[in-house]
mmCIF file of C-alpha atoms in Angstrom:
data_model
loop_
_atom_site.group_PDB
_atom_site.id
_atom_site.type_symbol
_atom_site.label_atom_id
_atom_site.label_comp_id
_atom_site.label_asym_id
_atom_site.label_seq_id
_atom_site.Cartn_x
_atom_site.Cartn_y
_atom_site.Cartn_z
ATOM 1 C CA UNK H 145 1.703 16.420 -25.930
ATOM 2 C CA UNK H 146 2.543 18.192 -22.260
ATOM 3 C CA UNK H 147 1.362 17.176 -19.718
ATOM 4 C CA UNK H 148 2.471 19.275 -16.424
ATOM 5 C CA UNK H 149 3.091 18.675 -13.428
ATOM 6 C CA UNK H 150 3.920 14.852 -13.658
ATOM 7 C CA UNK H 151 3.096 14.245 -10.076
ATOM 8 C CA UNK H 152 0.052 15.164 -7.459
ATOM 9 C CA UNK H 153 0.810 14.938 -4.019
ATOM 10 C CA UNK H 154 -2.512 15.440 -2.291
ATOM 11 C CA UNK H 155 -0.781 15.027 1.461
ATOM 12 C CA UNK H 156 -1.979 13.955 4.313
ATOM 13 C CA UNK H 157 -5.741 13.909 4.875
ATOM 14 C CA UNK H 158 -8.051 12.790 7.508
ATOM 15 C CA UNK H 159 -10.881 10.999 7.278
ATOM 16 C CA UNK H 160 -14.469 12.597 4.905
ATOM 17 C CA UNK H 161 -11.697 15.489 4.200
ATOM 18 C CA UNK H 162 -11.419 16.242 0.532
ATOM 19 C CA UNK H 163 -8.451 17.750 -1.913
ATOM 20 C CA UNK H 164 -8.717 18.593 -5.636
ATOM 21 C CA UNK H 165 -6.094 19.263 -7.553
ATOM 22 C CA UNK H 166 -5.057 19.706 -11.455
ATOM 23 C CA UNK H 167 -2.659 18.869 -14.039
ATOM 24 C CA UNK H 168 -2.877 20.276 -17.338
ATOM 25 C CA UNK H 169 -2.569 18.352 -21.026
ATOM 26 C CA UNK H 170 -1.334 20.951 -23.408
ATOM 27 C CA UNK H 171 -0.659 20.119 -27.278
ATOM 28 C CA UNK H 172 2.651 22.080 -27.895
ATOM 29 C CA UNK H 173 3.154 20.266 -31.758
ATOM 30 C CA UNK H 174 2.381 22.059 -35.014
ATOM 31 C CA UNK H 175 -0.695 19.657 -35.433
ATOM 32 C CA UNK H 176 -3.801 18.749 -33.772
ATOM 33 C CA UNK H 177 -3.638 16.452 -30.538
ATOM 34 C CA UNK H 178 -6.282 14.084 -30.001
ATOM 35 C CA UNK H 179 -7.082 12.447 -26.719
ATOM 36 C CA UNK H 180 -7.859 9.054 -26.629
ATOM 37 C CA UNK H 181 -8.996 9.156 -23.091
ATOM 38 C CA UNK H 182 -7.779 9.663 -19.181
ATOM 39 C CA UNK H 183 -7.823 7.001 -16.932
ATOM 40 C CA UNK H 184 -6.986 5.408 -13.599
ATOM 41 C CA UNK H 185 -4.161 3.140 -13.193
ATOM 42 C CA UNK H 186 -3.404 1.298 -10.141
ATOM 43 C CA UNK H 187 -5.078 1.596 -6.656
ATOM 44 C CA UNK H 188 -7.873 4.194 -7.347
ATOM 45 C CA UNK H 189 -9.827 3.792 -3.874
ATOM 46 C CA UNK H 190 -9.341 7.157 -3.290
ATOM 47 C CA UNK H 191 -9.059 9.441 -6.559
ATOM 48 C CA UNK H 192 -11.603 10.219 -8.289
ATOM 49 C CA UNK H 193 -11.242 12.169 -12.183
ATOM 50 C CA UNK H 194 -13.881 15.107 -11.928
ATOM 51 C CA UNK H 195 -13.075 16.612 -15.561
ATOM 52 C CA UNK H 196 -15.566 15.057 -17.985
ATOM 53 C CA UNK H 197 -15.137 12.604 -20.712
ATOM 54 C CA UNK H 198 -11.936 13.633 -22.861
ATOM 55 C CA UNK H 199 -12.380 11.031 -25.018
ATOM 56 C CA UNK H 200 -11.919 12.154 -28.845
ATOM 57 C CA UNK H 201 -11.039 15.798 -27.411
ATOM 58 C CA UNK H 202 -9.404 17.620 -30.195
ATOM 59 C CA UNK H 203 -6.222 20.347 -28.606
ATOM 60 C CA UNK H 204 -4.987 22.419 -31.699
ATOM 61 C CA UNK H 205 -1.367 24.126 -31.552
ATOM 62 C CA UNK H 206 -1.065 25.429 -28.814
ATOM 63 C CA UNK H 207 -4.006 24.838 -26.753
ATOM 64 C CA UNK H 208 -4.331 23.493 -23.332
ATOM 65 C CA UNK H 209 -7.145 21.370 -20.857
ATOM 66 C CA UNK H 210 -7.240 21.172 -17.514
ATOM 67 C CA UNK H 211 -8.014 17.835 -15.624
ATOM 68 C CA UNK H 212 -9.124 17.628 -11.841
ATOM 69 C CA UNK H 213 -8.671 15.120 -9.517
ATOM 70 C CA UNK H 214 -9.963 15.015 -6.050
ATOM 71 C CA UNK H 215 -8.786 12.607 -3.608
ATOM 72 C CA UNK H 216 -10.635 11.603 -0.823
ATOM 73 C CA UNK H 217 -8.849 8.721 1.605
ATOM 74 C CA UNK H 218 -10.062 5.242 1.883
ATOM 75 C CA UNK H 219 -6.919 3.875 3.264
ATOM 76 C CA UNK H 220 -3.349 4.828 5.204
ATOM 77 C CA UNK H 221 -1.679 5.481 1.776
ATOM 78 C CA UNK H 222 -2.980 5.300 -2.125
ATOM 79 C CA UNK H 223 -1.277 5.844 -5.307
ATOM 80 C CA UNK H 224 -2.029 5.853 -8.970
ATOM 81 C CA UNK H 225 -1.620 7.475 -12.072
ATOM 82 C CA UNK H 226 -3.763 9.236 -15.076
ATOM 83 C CA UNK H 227 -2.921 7.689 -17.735
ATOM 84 C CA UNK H 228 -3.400 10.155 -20.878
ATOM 85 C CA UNK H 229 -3.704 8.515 -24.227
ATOM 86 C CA UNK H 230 -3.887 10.633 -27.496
ATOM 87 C CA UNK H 231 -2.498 10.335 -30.700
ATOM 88 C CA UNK H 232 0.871 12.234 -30.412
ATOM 89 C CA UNK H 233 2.961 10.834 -33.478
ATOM 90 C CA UNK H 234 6.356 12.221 -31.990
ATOM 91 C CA UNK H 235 6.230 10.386 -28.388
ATOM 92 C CA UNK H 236 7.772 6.702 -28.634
ATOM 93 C CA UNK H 237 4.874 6.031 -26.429
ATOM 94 C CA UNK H 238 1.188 7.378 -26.720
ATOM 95 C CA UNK H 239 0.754 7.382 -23.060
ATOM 96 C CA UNK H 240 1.947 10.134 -20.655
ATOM 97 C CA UNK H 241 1.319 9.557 -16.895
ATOM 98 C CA UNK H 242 0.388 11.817 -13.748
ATOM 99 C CA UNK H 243 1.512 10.418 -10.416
ATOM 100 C CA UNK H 244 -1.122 10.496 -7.655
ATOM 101 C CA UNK H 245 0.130 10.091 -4.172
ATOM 102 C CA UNK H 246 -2.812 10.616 -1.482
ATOM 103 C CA UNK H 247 -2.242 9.956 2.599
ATOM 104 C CA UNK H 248 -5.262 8.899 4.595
ATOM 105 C CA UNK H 249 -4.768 9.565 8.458
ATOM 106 C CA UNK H 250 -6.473 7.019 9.138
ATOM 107 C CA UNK H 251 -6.226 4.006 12.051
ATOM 108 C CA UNK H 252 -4.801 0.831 11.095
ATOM 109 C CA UNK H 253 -5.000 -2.339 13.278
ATOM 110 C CA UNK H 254 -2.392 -5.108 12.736
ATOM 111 C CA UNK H 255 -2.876 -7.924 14.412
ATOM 112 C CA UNK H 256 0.299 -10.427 15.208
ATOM 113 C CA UNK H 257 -0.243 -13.043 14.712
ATOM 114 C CA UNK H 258 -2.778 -13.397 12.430
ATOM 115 C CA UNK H 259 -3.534 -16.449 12.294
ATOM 116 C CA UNK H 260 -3.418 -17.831 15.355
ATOM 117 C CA UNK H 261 -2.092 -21.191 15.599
ATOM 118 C CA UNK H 262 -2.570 -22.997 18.734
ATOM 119 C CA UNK H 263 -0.550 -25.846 17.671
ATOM 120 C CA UNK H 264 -1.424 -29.369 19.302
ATOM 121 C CA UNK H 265 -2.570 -29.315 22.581
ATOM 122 C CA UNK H 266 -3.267 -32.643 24.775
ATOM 123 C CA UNK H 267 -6.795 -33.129 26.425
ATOM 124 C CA UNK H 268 -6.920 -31.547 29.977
ATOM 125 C CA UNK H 269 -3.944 -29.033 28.889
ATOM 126 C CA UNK H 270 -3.642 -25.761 28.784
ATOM 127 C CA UNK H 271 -1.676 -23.652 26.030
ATOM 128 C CA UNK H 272 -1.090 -19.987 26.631
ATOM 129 C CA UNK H 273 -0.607 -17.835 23.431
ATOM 130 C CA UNK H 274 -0.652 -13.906 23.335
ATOM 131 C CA UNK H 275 -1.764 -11.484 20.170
ATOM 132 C CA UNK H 276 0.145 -8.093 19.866
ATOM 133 C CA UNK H 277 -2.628 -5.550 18.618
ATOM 134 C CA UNK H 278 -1.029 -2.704 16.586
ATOM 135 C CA UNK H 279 -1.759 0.528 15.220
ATOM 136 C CA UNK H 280 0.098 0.846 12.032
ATOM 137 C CA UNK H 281 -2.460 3.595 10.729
ATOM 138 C CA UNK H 282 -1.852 7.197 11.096
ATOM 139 C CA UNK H 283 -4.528 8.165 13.453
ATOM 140 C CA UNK H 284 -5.531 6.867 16.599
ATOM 141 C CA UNK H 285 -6.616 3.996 16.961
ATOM 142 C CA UNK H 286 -10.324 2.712 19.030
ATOM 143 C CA UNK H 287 -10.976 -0.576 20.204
ATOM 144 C CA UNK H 288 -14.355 -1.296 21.846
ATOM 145 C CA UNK H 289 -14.779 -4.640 21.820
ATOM 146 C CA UNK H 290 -12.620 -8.041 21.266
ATOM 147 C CA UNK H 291 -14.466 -10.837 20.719
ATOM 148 C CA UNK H 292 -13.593 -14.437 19.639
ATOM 149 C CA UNK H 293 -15.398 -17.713 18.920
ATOM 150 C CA UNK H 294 -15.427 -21.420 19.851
ATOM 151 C CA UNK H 295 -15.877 -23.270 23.000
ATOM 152 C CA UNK H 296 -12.580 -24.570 24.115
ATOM 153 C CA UNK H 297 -11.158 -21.133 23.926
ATOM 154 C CA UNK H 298 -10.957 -18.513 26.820
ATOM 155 C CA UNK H 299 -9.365 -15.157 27.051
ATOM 156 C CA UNK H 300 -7.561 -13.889 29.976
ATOM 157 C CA UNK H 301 -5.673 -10.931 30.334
ATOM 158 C CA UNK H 302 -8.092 -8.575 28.389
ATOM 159 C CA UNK H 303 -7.071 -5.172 28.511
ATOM 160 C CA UNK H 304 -9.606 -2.519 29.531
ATOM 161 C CA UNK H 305 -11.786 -1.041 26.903
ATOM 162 C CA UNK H 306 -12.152 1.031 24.946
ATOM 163 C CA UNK H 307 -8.509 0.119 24.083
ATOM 164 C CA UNK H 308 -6.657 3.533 22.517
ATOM 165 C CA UNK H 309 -3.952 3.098 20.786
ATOM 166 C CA UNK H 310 -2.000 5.663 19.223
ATOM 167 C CA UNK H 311 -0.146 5.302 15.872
ATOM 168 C CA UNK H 312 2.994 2.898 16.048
ATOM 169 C CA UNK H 313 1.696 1.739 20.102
ATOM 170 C CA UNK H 314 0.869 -1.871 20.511
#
């Protein structure tokens, strides 16, 4: 078994955009491959496997498949793999892998810190604490509204909104 290239790097892509690209298993032995099957390894939000079932797929000498991937971004930055599973009797291992690297430019609030203790504070006190909002994303960031609950709690200082932050300002 071949499987070329070893790696997808879909780049950077904003947000409903869409990529597809392939890799292609090729059986390059002097007897028939069979694939077991192609699947997703690791954090798949974003990849999706648009070839059909391979499962039980016979390659003979010299024959090749193509396999698609599209990645569409859910998040800042994905990775996986396509795993390929067949019945290659020459390979210490039966698996080969594809690397999938995808980039969502995408906002990405942080909030510091998150929790936020208030520690202990005595009746008829006051304790002042501050939260650093972040953009760690790759695309700027929107904030329309900031909200928080309980009584005893006030906020003071709010900045004026909508809040835009651009990646890496805080």
């Amino acid at each position: 078994i071949q499987v070329d290239p070893t790696l997808l790097d879909f780049g950077r892509l904003v947000e409903d955009e869409t990529r597809t690209k392939s890799f292609v298993i090729s059986s390059i032995g002097d007897a028939d491959l069979t694939l077991d099957h192609v699947k997703f390894s690791g954090e798949v939000a974003g990849f999706t496997l648009l070839t059909s079932d391979l499962r039980g797929k016979i390659l003979p000498p010299g024959a090749s498949v193509t396999v698609e991937v599209v990645y569409t971004p859910m998040g800042a930055s994905e990775y996986a793999q396509a795993i390929i599973t067949s019945n290659d009797a020459d390979e210490d291992d039966t698996q080969k892998a594809v690397e999938l690297i995808g980039e969502g430019s995408v906002p990405e609030l942080n909030i510091n810190p998150d929790p936020l203790d208030l520690g202990v504070t005595y009746v008829g006190c006051d304790n002042n604490n501050e939260v650093e909002l972040e953009n760690i994303g790759t695309d700027t960031l929107e904030i329309y509204e900031i909200t928080h609950e309980g009584d005893a709690i006030r906020m003071s200082g709010t900045p004026t909104l909508p809040l835009v932050l651009e990646p890496g300002e805080s």
